[in-house]
Short mmCIF file of C-alpha atoms and ligand atoms in Angstrom, two decimals:
data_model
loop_
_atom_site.label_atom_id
_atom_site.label_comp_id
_atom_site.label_asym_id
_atom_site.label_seq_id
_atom_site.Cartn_x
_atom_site.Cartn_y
_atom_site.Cartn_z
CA UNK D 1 -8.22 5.90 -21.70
CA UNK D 2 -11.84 6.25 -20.12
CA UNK D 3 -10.90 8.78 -17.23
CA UNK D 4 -14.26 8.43 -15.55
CA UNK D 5 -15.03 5.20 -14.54
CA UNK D 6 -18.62 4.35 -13.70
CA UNK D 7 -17.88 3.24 -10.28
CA UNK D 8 -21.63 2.09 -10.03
CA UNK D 9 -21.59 -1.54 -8.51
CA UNK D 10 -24.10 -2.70 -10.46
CA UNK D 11 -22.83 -1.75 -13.75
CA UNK D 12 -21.51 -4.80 -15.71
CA UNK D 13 -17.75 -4.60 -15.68
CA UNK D 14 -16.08 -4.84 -19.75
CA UNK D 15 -14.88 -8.46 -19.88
CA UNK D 16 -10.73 -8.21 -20.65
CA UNK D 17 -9.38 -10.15 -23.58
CA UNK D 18 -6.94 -12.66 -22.20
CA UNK D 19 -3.80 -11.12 -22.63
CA UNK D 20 -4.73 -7.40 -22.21
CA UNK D 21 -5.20 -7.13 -18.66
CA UNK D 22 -3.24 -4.87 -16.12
CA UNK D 23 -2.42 -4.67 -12.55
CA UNK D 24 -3.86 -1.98 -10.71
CA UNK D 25 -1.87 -0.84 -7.60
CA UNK D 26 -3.67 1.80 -5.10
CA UNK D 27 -3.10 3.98 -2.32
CA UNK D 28 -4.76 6.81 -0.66
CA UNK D 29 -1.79 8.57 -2.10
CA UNK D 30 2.12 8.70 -2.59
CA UNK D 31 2.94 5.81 -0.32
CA UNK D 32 1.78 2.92 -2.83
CA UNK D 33 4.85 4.47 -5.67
CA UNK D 34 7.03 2.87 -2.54
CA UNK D 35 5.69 -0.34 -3.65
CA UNK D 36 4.91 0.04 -7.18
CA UNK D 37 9.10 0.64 -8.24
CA UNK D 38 9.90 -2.36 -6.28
CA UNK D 39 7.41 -4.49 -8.27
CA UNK D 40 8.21 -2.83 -11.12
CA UNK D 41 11.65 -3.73 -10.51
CA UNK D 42 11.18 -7.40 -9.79
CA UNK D 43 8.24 -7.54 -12.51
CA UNK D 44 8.86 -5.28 -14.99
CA UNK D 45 7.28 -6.46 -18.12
CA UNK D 46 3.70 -6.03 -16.81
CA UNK D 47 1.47 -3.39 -17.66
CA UNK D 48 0.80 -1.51 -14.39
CA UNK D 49 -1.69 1.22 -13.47
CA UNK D 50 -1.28 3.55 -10.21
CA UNK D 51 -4.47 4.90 -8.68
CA UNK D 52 -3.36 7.63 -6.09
CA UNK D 53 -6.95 9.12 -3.88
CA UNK D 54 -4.40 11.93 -3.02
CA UNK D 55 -7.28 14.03 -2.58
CA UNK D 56 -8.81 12.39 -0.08
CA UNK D 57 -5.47 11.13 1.59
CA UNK D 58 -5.13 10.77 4.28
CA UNK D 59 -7.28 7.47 5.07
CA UNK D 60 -5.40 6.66 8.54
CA UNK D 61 -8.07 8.47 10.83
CA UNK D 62 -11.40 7.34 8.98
CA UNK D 63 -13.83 5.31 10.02
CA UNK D 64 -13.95 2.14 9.10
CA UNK D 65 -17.10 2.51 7.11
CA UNK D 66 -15.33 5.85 5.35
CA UNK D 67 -11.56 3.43 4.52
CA UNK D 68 -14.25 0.51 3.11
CA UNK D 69 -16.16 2.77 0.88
CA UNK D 70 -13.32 4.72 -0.60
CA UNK D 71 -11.46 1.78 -1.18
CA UNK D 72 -14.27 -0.40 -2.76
CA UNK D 73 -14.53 2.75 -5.71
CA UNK D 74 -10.70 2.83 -6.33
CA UNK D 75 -10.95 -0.66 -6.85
CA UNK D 76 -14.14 -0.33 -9.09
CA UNK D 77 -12.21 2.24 -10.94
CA UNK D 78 -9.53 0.26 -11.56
CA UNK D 79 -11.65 -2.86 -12.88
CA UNK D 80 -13.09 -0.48 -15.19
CA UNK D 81 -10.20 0.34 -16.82
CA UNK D 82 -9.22 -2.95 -17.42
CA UNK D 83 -7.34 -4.11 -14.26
CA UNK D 84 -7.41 -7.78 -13.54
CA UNK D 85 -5.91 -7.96 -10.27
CA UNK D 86 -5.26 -5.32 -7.73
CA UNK D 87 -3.15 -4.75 -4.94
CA UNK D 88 -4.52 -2.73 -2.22
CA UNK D 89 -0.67 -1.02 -1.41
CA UNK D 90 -1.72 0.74 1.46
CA UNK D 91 -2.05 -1.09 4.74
CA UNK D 92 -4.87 0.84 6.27
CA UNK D 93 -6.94 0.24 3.24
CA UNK D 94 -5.52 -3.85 3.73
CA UNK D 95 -6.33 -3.98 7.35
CA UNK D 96 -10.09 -2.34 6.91
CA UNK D 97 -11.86 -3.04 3.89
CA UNK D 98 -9.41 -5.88 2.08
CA UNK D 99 -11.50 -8.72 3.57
CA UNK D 100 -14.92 -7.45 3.48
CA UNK D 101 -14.06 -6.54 -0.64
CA UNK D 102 -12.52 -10.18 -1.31
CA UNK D 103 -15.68 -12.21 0.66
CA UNK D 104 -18.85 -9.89 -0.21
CA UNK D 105 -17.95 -7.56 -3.24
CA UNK D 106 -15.75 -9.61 -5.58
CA UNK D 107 -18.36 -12.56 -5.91
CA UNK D 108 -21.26 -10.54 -6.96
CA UNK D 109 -18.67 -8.02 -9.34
CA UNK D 110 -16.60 -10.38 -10.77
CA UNK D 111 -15.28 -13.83 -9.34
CA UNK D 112 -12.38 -13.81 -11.69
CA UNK D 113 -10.67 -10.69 -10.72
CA UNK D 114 -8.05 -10.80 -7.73
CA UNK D 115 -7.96 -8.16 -5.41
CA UNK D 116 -4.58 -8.63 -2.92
CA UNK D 117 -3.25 -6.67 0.36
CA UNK D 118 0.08 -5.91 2.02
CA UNK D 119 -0.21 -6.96 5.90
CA UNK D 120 -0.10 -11.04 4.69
CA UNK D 121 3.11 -10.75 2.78
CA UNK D 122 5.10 -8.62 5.19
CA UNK D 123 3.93 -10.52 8.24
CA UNK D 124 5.12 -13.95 6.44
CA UNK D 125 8.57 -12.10 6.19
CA UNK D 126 8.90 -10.02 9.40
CA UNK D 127 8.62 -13.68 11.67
CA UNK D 128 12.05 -15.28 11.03
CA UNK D 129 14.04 -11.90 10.89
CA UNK D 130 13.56 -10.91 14.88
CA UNK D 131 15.90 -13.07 17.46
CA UNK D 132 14.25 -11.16 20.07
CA UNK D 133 11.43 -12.03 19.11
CA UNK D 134 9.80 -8.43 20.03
CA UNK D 135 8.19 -6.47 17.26
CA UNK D 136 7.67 -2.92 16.73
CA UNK D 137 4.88 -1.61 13.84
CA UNK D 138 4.62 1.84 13.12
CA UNK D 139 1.75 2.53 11.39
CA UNK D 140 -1.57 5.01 11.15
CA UNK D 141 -3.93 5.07 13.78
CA UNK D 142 -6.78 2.81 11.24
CA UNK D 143 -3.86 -0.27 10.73
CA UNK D 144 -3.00 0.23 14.08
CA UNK D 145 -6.48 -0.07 15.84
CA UNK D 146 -7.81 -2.88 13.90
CA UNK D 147 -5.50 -5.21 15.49
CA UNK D 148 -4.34 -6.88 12.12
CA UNK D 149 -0.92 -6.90 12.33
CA UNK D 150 -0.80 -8.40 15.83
CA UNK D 151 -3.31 -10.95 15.06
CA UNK D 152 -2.04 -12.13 11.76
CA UNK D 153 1.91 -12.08 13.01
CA UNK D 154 0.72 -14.32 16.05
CA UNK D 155 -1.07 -16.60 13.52
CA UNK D 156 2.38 -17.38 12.45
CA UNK D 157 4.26 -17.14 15.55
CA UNK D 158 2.35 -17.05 18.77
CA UNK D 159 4.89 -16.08 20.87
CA UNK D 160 6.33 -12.69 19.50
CA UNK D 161 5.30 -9.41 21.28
CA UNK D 162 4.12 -6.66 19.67
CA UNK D 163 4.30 -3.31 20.07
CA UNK D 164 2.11 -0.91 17.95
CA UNK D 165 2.83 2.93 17.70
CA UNK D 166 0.58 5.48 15.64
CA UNK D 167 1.98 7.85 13.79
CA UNK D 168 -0.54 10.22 12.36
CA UNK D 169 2.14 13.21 11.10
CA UNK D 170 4.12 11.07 9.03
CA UNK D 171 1.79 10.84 6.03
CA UNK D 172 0.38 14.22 6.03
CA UNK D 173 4.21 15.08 6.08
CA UNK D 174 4.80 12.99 2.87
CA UNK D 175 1.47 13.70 1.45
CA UNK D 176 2.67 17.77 1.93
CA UNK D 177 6.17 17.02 0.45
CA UNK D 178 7.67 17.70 3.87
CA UNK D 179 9.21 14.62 4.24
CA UNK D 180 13.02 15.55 3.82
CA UNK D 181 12.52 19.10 5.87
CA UNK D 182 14.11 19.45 9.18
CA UNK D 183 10.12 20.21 10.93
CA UNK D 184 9.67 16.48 9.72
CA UNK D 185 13.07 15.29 12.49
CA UNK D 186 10.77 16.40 15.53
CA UNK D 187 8.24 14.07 14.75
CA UNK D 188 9.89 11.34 13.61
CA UNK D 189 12.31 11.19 16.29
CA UNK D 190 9.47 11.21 18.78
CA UNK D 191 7.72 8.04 17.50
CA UNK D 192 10.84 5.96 17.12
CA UNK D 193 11.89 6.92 20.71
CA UNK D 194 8.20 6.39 21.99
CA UNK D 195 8.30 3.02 20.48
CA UNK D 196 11.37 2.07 21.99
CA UNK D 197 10.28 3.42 25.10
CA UNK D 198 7.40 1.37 25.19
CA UNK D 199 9.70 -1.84 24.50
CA UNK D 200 13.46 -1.72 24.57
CA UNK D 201 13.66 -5.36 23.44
CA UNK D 202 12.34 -4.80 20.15
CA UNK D 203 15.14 -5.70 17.50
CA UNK D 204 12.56 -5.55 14.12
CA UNK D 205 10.78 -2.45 13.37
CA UNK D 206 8.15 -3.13 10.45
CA UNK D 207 7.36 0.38 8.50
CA UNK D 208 3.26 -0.85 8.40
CA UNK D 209 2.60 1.96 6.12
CA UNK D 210 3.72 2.59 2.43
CA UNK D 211 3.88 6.30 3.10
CA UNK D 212 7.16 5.75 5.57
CA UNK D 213 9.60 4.60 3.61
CA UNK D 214 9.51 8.27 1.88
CA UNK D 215 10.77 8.90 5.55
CA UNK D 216 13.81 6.69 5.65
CA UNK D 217 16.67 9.27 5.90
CA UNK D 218 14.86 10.08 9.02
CA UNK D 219 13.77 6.71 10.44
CA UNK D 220 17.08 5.83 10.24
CA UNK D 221 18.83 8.54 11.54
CA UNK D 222 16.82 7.91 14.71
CA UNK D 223 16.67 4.70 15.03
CA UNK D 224 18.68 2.40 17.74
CA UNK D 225 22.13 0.88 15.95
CA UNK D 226 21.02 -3.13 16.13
CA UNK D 227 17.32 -2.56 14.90
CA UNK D 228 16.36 -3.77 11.95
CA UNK D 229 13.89 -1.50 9.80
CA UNK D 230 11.33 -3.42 7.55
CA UNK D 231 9.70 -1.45 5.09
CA UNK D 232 7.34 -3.80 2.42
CA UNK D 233 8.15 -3.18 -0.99
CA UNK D 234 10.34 -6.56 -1.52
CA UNK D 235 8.19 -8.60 0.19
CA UNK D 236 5.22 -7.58 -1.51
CA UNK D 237 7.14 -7.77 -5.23
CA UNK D 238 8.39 -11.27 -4.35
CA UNK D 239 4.73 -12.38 -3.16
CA UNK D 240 3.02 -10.92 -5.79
CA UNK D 241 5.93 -13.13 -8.47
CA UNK D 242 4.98 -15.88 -6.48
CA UNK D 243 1.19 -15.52 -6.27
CA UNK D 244 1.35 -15.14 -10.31
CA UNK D 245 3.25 -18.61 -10.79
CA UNK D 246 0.72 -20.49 -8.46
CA UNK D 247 -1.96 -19.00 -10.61
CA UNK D 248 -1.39 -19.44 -14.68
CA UNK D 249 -4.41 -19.10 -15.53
CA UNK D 250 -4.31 -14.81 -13.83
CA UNK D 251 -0.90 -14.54 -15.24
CA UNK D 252 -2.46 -15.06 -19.03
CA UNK D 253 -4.47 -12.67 -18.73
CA UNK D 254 -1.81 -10.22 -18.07
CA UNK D 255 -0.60 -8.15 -20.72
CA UNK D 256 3.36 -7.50 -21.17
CA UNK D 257 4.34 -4.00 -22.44
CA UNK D 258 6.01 -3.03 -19.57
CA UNK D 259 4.39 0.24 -19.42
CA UNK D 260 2.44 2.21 -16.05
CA UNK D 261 -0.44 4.37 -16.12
CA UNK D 262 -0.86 6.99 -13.29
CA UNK D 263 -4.24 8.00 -12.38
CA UNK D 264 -4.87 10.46 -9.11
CA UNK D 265 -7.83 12.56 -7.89
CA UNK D 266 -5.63 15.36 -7.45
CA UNK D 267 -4.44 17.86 -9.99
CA UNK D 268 -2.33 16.05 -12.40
CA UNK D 269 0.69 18.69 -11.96
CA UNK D 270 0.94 18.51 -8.41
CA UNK D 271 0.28 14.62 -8.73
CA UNK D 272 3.12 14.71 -11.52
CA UNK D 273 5.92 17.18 -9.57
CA UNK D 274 6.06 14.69 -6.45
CA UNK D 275 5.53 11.15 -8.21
CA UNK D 276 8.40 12.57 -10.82
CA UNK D 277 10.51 12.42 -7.41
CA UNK D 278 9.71 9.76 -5.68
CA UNK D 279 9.75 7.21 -8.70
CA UNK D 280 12.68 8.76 -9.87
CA UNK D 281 11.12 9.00 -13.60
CA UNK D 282 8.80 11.29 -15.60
CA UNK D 283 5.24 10.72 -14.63
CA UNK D 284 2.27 12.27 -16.42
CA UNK D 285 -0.92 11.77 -14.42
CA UNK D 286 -4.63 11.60 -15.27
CA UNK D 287 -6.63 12.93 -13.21
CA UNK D 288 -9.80 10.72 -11.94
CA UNK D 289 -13.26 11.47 -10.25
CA UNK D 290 -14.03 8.33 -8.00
N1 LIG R 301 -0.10 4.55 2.80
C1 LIG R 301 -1.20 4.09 3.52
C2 LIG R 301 -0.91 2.95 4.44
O1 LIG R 301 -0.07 2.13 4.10
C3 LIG R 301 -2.21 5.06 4.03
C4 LIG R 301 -1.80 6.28 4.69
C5 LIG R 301 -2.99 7.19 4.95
O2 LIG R 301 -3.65 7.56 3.99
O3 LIG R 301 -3.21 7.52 6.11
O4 LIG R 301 -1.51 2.79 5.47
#
């Protein structure tokens, strides 16, 4: 396994052998394991490989300039190593650089590779599960302020409210393995009531970052009995098995092993000790240099 990529966009990327291509999943850091088991669980025979930027996590106060960059070199990484199609499983790296990657990057590096978000798939769920039709999104201040969820949920249904809360703790409280302490109650009792605060009639409550589910206990410990909490890992597995039947000729090139790399920027062991926990399996981590 080449563990430095050439992340230079004007280096050729090697052409894949149909067949032997994976599925590159990326986060700034832990949160993206939230979705990687569940499409592992729905899709396990693919060969996966996890690209955590743990040491530059978190991304949720960048610029946008800052989320774009980062993200365009984890993605570069992972077409290097042989990655087909990508899913960007972090929401503030979805709502700030997805687009600009897909329309102005991916046609000069390689019009054949796929690179896929989070916001589309969960909004397409969220709509039909509120009666209320009032909305809650936790998320970090970058998915927050760039307006994506609102706009794309009101594509779909133009009269649901919603109500956006930041909630720049959580992930450094994840991110710091912190996340089951009692510290971590304060703050996540404060944005749960400050979001029902801010709208009582809110009946859905969609987790907009793949850091918070690590916070569940929590979430739902605090959370009003009758609220629904929507964190993305389903939605995003059952997309992703349905983007891959609409398009045969992605799914060949897909190899099926059934195995899953792990690649971070941190230090493999500390990479290793909390991934071993939160995907409930033995992970051994390369590290990478983006
Ligand atoms: N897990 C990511 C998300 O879904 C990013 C969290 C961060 O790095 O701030 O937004």
């Amino acid at each position: 396994m080449n563990n430095t990529p050439n992340t230079n966009p004007h280096t050729p990327l090697p052409s894949i052998t149909p067949g032997q291509a994976r599925i590159g999943i990326f986060d700034s850091g832990y949160g993206g394991l939230t979705i990687l088991r569940q499409i592992r669980q729905l899709l396990p025979q693919y060969d996966y490989i996890y690209l955590g930027d743990n040491a530059r996590a978190p991304y949720g106060s960048h610029s946008f300039d800052i989320i774009y960059r980062y993200t365009l070199q984890a993605v570069q990484a992972l077409f290097q190593q042989g990655c087909q199609l990508v899913i960007l499983a972090c929401n503030t790296a979805s709502a700030k650089a997805l687009r600009t990657i897909q329309q102005r990057d991916l046609p000069t590096l390689d019009p054949t590779r796929r690179v896929l978000g989070v916001i589309r798939p969960t909004v397409e769920a969220v709509g039909p599960l509120t009666h209320t039709h009032h909305i809650g999104l936790l998320a970090t201040q970058g998915t927050v302020n760039s307006g994506s969820y609102t706009l794309e949920l009101h594509k779909l249904c133009p009269d649901i409210t919603v109500t956006s809360l930041a909630c720049p703790m959580w992930v450094p409280l994840v991110e710091n393995f912190e996340y089951d302490s009692p510290g971590a109650d304060y703050f996540v009792k404060k944005r749960i009531e400050g979001i029902m605060r801010l709208d009582p009639d809110i009946d859905t409550l969609i987790l907009g970052c793949t850091h918070y589910p690590l916070l569940m206990n929590k979430i739902v410990k605090y959370t009003p009995p009758g609220v629904r909490i929507v964190p993305q890992g389903e939605y995003v597995a059952a997309a992703l098995r349905q983007y891959l039947m609409r398009h045969p000729e992605l799914n060949t090139m897909l190899s099926q092993r059934g195995t899953c790399h792990y690649l971070s920027t941190e230090s493999p062991d500390k990479f290793n000790q909390s991934a071993t926990m939160f995907m409930h399996e033995n992970v051994s981590a390369e590290q990478i240099e983006l």
